Structures are given as C-alpha cells and as structure tokens.
PDB file of C-alpha atoms in Angstrom:
ATOM      1  CA  MET A1381       0.000   0.000   0.000  1.00 63.00           C
ATOM      2  CA  GLY A1382       2.301   2.717  -1.292  1.00 91.00           C
ATOM      3  CA  LEU A1383       0.693   6.046  -0.435  1.00 95.00           C
ATOM      4  CA  PHE A1384      -1.068   4.678   2.636  1.00 95.00           C
ATOM      5  CA  ASN A1385       2.296   3.475   3.988  1.00 93.00           C
ATOM      6  CA  ASP A1386       3.615   6.971   3.317  1.00 95.00           C
ATOM      7  CA  ILE A1387       0.729   8.429   5.348  1.00 96.00           C
ATOM      8  CA  ILE A1388       1.500   6.116   8.270  1.00 94.00           C
ATOM      9  CA  SER A1389       5.219   6.875   8.034  1.00 92.00           C
ATOM     10  CA  LYS A1390       4.626  10.623   8.004  1.00 94.00           C
ATOM     11  CA  VAL A1391       2.186  10.574  10.932  1.00 94.00           C
ATOM     12  CA  SER A1392       4.519   8.320  12.940  1.00 91.00           C
ATOM     13  CA  SER A1393       7.559  10.424  12.114  1.00 90.00           C
ATOM     14  CA  PHE A1394       5.799  13.680  12.976  1.00 91.00           C
ATOM     15  CA  ALA A1395       4.513  12.135  16.220  1.00 89.00           C
ATOM     16  CA  THR A1396       8.062  11.295  17.246  1.00 87.00           C
ATOM     17  CA  SER A1397       9.467  14.691  16.278  1.00 85.00           C
ATOM     18  CA  LEU A1398       6.605  16.616  17.913  1.00 80.00           C
ATOM     19  CA  PHE A1399       6.112  14.591  21.068  1.00 78.00           C
ATOM     20  CA  GLY A1400       9.250  12.504  21.489  1.00 73.00           C
ATOM     21  CA  SER A1401       8.835   8.944  22.649  1.00 52.00           C
ATOM     22  CA  SER A1402       5.609   9.565  24.566  1.00 46.00           C
ATOM     23  CA  ALA A1403       2.415   7.611  24.057  1.00 43.00           C
ATOM     24  CA  LYS A1404       1.703   9.903  21.109  1.00 45.00           C
ATOM     25  CA  ALA A1405       4.752   8.603  19.230  1.00 41.00           C
ATOM     26  CA  ALA A1406       5.446   5.241  17.639  1.00 40.00           C
ATOM     27  CA  ASP A1407       8.138   3.317  15.828  1.00 40.00           C
ATOM     28  CA  THR A1408       9.117   5.267  12.719  1.00 38.00           C
ATOM     29  CA  ALA A1409      11.210   2.701  10.878  1.00 38.00           C
ATOM     30  CA  GLN A1410      10.718   2.909   7.144  1.00 40.00           C
ATOM     31  CA  PRO A1411       9.297  -0.285   5.637  1.00 40.00           C
ATOM     32  CA  ALA A1412      11.168  -2.196   2.960  1.00 39.00           C
ATOM     33  CA  ALA A1413       9.520  -2.368  -0.447  1.00 40.00           C
ATOM     34  CA  GLY A1414       6.456  -4.590  -0.156  1.00 43.00           C
ATOM     35  CA  ALA A1415       6.732  -4.731   3.638  1.00 42.00           C
ATOM     36  CA  ALA A1416       3.915  -4.100   6.062  1.00 46.00           C
ATOM     37  CA  ALA A1417       3.155  -0.559   7.154  1.00 43.00           C
ATOM     38  CA  PRO A1418       5.264   0.865   9.985  1.00 53.00           C
ATOM     39  CA  SER A1419       3.723   0.871  13.431  1.00 71.00           C
ATOM     40  CA  ILE A1420       1.316   3.634  14.308  1.00 84.00           C
ATOM     41  CA  ALA A1421       0.054   1.924  17.458  1.00 83.00           C
ATOM     42  CA  GLN A1422      -0.789   4.385  20.209  1.00 85.00           C
ATOM     43  CA  VAL A1423      -0.193   7.471  18.057  1.00 91.00           C
ATOM     44  CA  ASP A1424      -2.697  10.217  18.828  1.00 93.00           C
ATOM     45  CA  VAL A1425      -3.408  11.055  15.194  1.00 95.00           C
ATOM     46  CA  ASP A1426      -5.621  14.022  16.070  1.00 94.00           C
ATOM     47  CA  ALA A1427      -2.905  15.614  18.242  1.00 94.00           C
ATOM     48  CA  VAL A1428      -0.257  15.153  15.545  1.00 95.00           C
ATOM     49  CA  LEU A1429      -2.451  16.642  12.815  1.00 96.00           C
ATOM     50  CA  LYS A1430      -3.525  19.577  15.006  1.00 95.00           C
ATOM     51  CA  GLU A1431       0.126  20.441  15.670  1.00 94.00           C
ATOM     52  CA  LEU A1432       0.989  20.212  11.982  1.00 95.00           C
ATOM     53  CA  ALA A1433      -2.045  22.307  11.016  1.00 96.00           C
ATOM     54  CA  ALA A1434      -1.073  25.001  13.513  1.00 95.00           C
ATOM     55  CA  LYS A1435       2.296  25.294  11.757  1.00 93.00           C
ATOM     56  CA  ALA A1436       0.985  24.940   8.185  1.00 92.00           C
ATOM     57  CA  GLY A1437       0.633  28.642   7.430  1.00 90.00           C
ATOM     58  CA  GLN A1438      -2.662  28.044   5.650  1.00 93.00           C
ATOM     59  CA  PRO A1439      -6.037  26.652   6.660  1.00 94.00           C
ATOM     60  CA  LEU A1440      -6.314  22.957   5.790  1.00 96.00           C
ATOM     61  CA  ASN A1441      -9.503  20.976   6.332  1.00 96.00           C
ATOM     62  CA  TYR A1442      -7.606  17.714   6.981  1.00 97.00           C
ATOM     63  CA  LYS A1443     -10.498  16.191   8.954  1.00 96.00           C
ATOM     64  CA  GLU A1444     -12.785  16.120   5.908  1.00 96.00           C
ATOM     65  CA  SER A1445     -10.543  16.560   2.852  1.00 97.00           C
ATOM     66  CA  ILE A1446      -8.130  13.909   1.607  1.00 98.00           C
ATOM     67  CA  VAL A1447      -6.401  16.567  -0.507  1.00 98.00           C
ATOM     68  CA  ASP A1448      -5.813  18.764   2.546  1.00 98.00           C
ATOM     69  CA  LEU A1449      -4.646  15.808   4.646  1.00 98.00           C
ATOM     70  CA  LEU A1450      -2.097  14.839   1.997  1.00 98.00           C
ATOM     71  CA  LYS A1451      -0.934  18.465   1.703  1.00 97.00           C
ATOM     72  CA  LEU A1452      -0.599  18.712   5.487  1.00 97.00           C
ATOM     73  CA  LEU A1453       1.629  15.621   5.473  1.00 97.00           C
ATOM     74  CA  GLY A1454       3.692  16.895   2.533  1.00 96.00           C
ATOM     75  CA  LEU A1455       2.509  14.110   0.228  1.00 97.00           C
ATOM     76  CA  ASP A1456       1.339  14.095  -3.389  1.00 97.00           C
ATOM     77  CA  SER A1457      -2.337  15.111  -3.488  1.00 97.00           C
ATOM     78  CA  SER A1458      -2.793  14.862  -7.259  1.00 98.00           C
ATOM     79  CA  LEU A1459      -5.735  13.019  -8.769  1.00 98.00           C
ATOM     80  CA  GLN A1460      -3.409  10.245  -9.929  1.00 97.00           C
ATOM     81  CA  ALA A1461      -2.030   9.815  -6.390  1.00 97.00           C
ATOM     82  CA  ARG A1462      -5.543   9.726  -4.917  1.00 98.00           C
ATOM     83  CA  GLN A1463      -6.674   7.190  -7.505  1.00 97.00           C
ATOM     84  CA  SER A1464      -3.659   5.052  -6.605  1.00 97.00           C
ATOM     85  CA  LEU A1465      -4.555   5.372  -2.916  1.00 97.00           C
ATOM     86  CA  ALA A1466      -8.109   4.322  -3.801  1.00 97.00           C
ATOM     87  CA  ASP A1467      -6.697   1.199  -5.463  1.00 96.00           C
ATOM     88  CA  ASP A1468      -4.507   0.492  -2.423  1.00 95.00           C
ATOM     89  CA  LEU A1469      -7.508   0.754  -0.099  1.00 97.00           C
ATOM     90  CA  HIS A1470      -9.763  -1.333  -2.405  1.00 96.00           C
ATOM     91  CA  TYR A1471     -12.197   1.385  -3.465  1.00 97.00           C
ATOM     92  CA  THR A1472     -14.875  -0.176  -5.672  1.00 97.00           C
ATOM     93  CA  GLY A1473     -16.621   2.976  -6.843  1.00 97.00           C
ATOM     94  CA  ASP A1474     -16.045   5.087  -9.945  1.00 97.00           C
ATOM     95  CA  LYS A1475     -12.656   6.779  -9.597  1.00 96.00           C
ATOM     96  CA  ASN A1476     -13.767   9.395 -12.126  1.00 95.00           C
ATOM     97  CA  ASP A1477     -16.409  10.540  -9.620  1.00 97.00           C
ATOM     98  CA  THR A1478     -13.726  12.318  -7.633  1.00 97.00           C
ATOM     99  CA  ALA A1479     -16.047  13.951  -5.095  1.00 97.00           C
ATOM    100  CA  THR A1480     -17.478  10.611  -3.984  1.00 98.00           C
ATOM    101  CA  MET A1481     -14.058   8.936  -4.089  1.00 98.00           C
ATOM    102  CA  ASN A1482     -12.474  11.723  -2.023  1.00 98.00           C
ATOM    103  CA  VAL A1483     -15.167  11.503   0.680  1.00 97.00           C
ATOM    104  CA  TRP A1484     -14.670   7.730   0.848  1.00 98.00           C
ATOM    105  CA  LEU A1485     -10.879   8.090   0.903  1.00 98.00           C
ATOM    106  CA  ILE A1486     -10.676  10.464   3.857  1.00 98.00           C
ATOM    107  CA  LYS A1487     -12.950   8.236   5.926  1.00 97.00           C
ATOM    108  CA  GLN A1488     -11.148   5.071   4.841  1.00 97.00           C
ATOM    109  CA  VAL A1489      -7.707   6.505   5.614  1.00 97.00           C
ATOM    110  CA  TYR A1490      -8.800   7.367   9.156  1.00 97.00           C
ATOM    111  CA  THR A1491     -10.468   3.951   9.519  1.00 96.00           C
ATOM    112  CA  GLU A1492      -7.275   2.221   8.416  1.00 95.00           C
ATOM    113  CA  LEU A1493      -5.163   4.357  10.751  1.00 95.00           C
ATOM    114  CA  ALA A1494      -7.436   3.251  13.604  1.00 94.00           C
ATOM    115  CA  ASN A1495      -7.289  -0.370  12.421  1.00 93.00           C
ATOM    116  CA  ASN A1496      -3.497  -0.120  12.659  1.00 91.00           C
ATOM    117  CA  GLY A1497      -3.658   1.118  16.258  1.00 91.00           C
ATOM    118  CA  GLY A1498      -3.747   4.874  15.727  1.00 93.00           C
ATOM    119  CA  LYS A1499      -6.034   6.893  17.954  1.00 93.00           C
ATOM    120  CA  ILE A1500      -8.621   8.918  16.027  1.00 94.00           C
ATOM    121  CA  PRO A1501     -11.668  10.794  17.262  1.00 93.00           C
ATOM    122  CA  ALA A1502     -15.070   9.165  16.918  1.00 90.00           C
ATOM    123  CA  GLY A1503     -16.726   9.995  13.624  1.00 89.00           C
ATOM    124  CA  TRP A1504     -13.550  10.398  11.580  1.00 91.00           C
ATOM    125  CA  GLY A1505     -13.755   6.961   9.954  1.00 86.00           C
ATOM    126  CA  HIS A1506     -16.522   4.881   8.471  1.00 80.00           C
TER     127      HIS A1506
END
C-alpha cells in the first residue's frame, strides 16, 4: 500500500518529532519495499495533525478533505495519487467521480489508521 504506507510513516515520524517517545509517538522505521506498514500503534493522530495544522501557514480541512490531509503531510495530493490510494484501499466505486471517491478516501484513511492502532476521534472513519 504505497501512499497509505507513506501516510503512516509521516504521521509516525511527525509524532516522534513533535512529542518525542511519549504515548503519542510510535516506531518510525521505514518499511522495505512490499513490507507491512510501519507501526502507528498508540499514536494520537488528532494531536499530531492539530500540531501540523497550527504550523501549516494556511487553513487545511484535513479532517474532511483527503487533498488537505495529503498536503498537510507533505505528500502528493494529485488526482493520480488519490486514484492510486483508492486502489490500495480497495475502493470499488467510480474513480472518475472524484467527489465521492475523495469523501470515501478520507474516511477510509482514518479507519485504516485506527485499524493499525492509531487513535482517532469518533466519527472520523466509516
């Protein structure tokens, strides 16, 4: 899961740099090609993203916009990247219906972060 692994790596890395080795941080080892995603267990995803947003210099609606979340993390937010992320996360809808795909993606990313042990607020995922 290319871009999703990048999301986990960025959140984990930012957690460590922002909060040190507290309960908000996790292992930040980069995965080998084809390896499982790095650990995000116990990372307070909301706290990490709030800190990043406060330093972003522009308003980003990362809670509801996959494009803004990717921008906040310094990742490619292009349509092609989002379509690739949709493939990684097994989206079955029409990838040309970008509005619907984007809404599904933001919820699915947060769901997958939670499934991997990240702490997200209620209502962020599916």
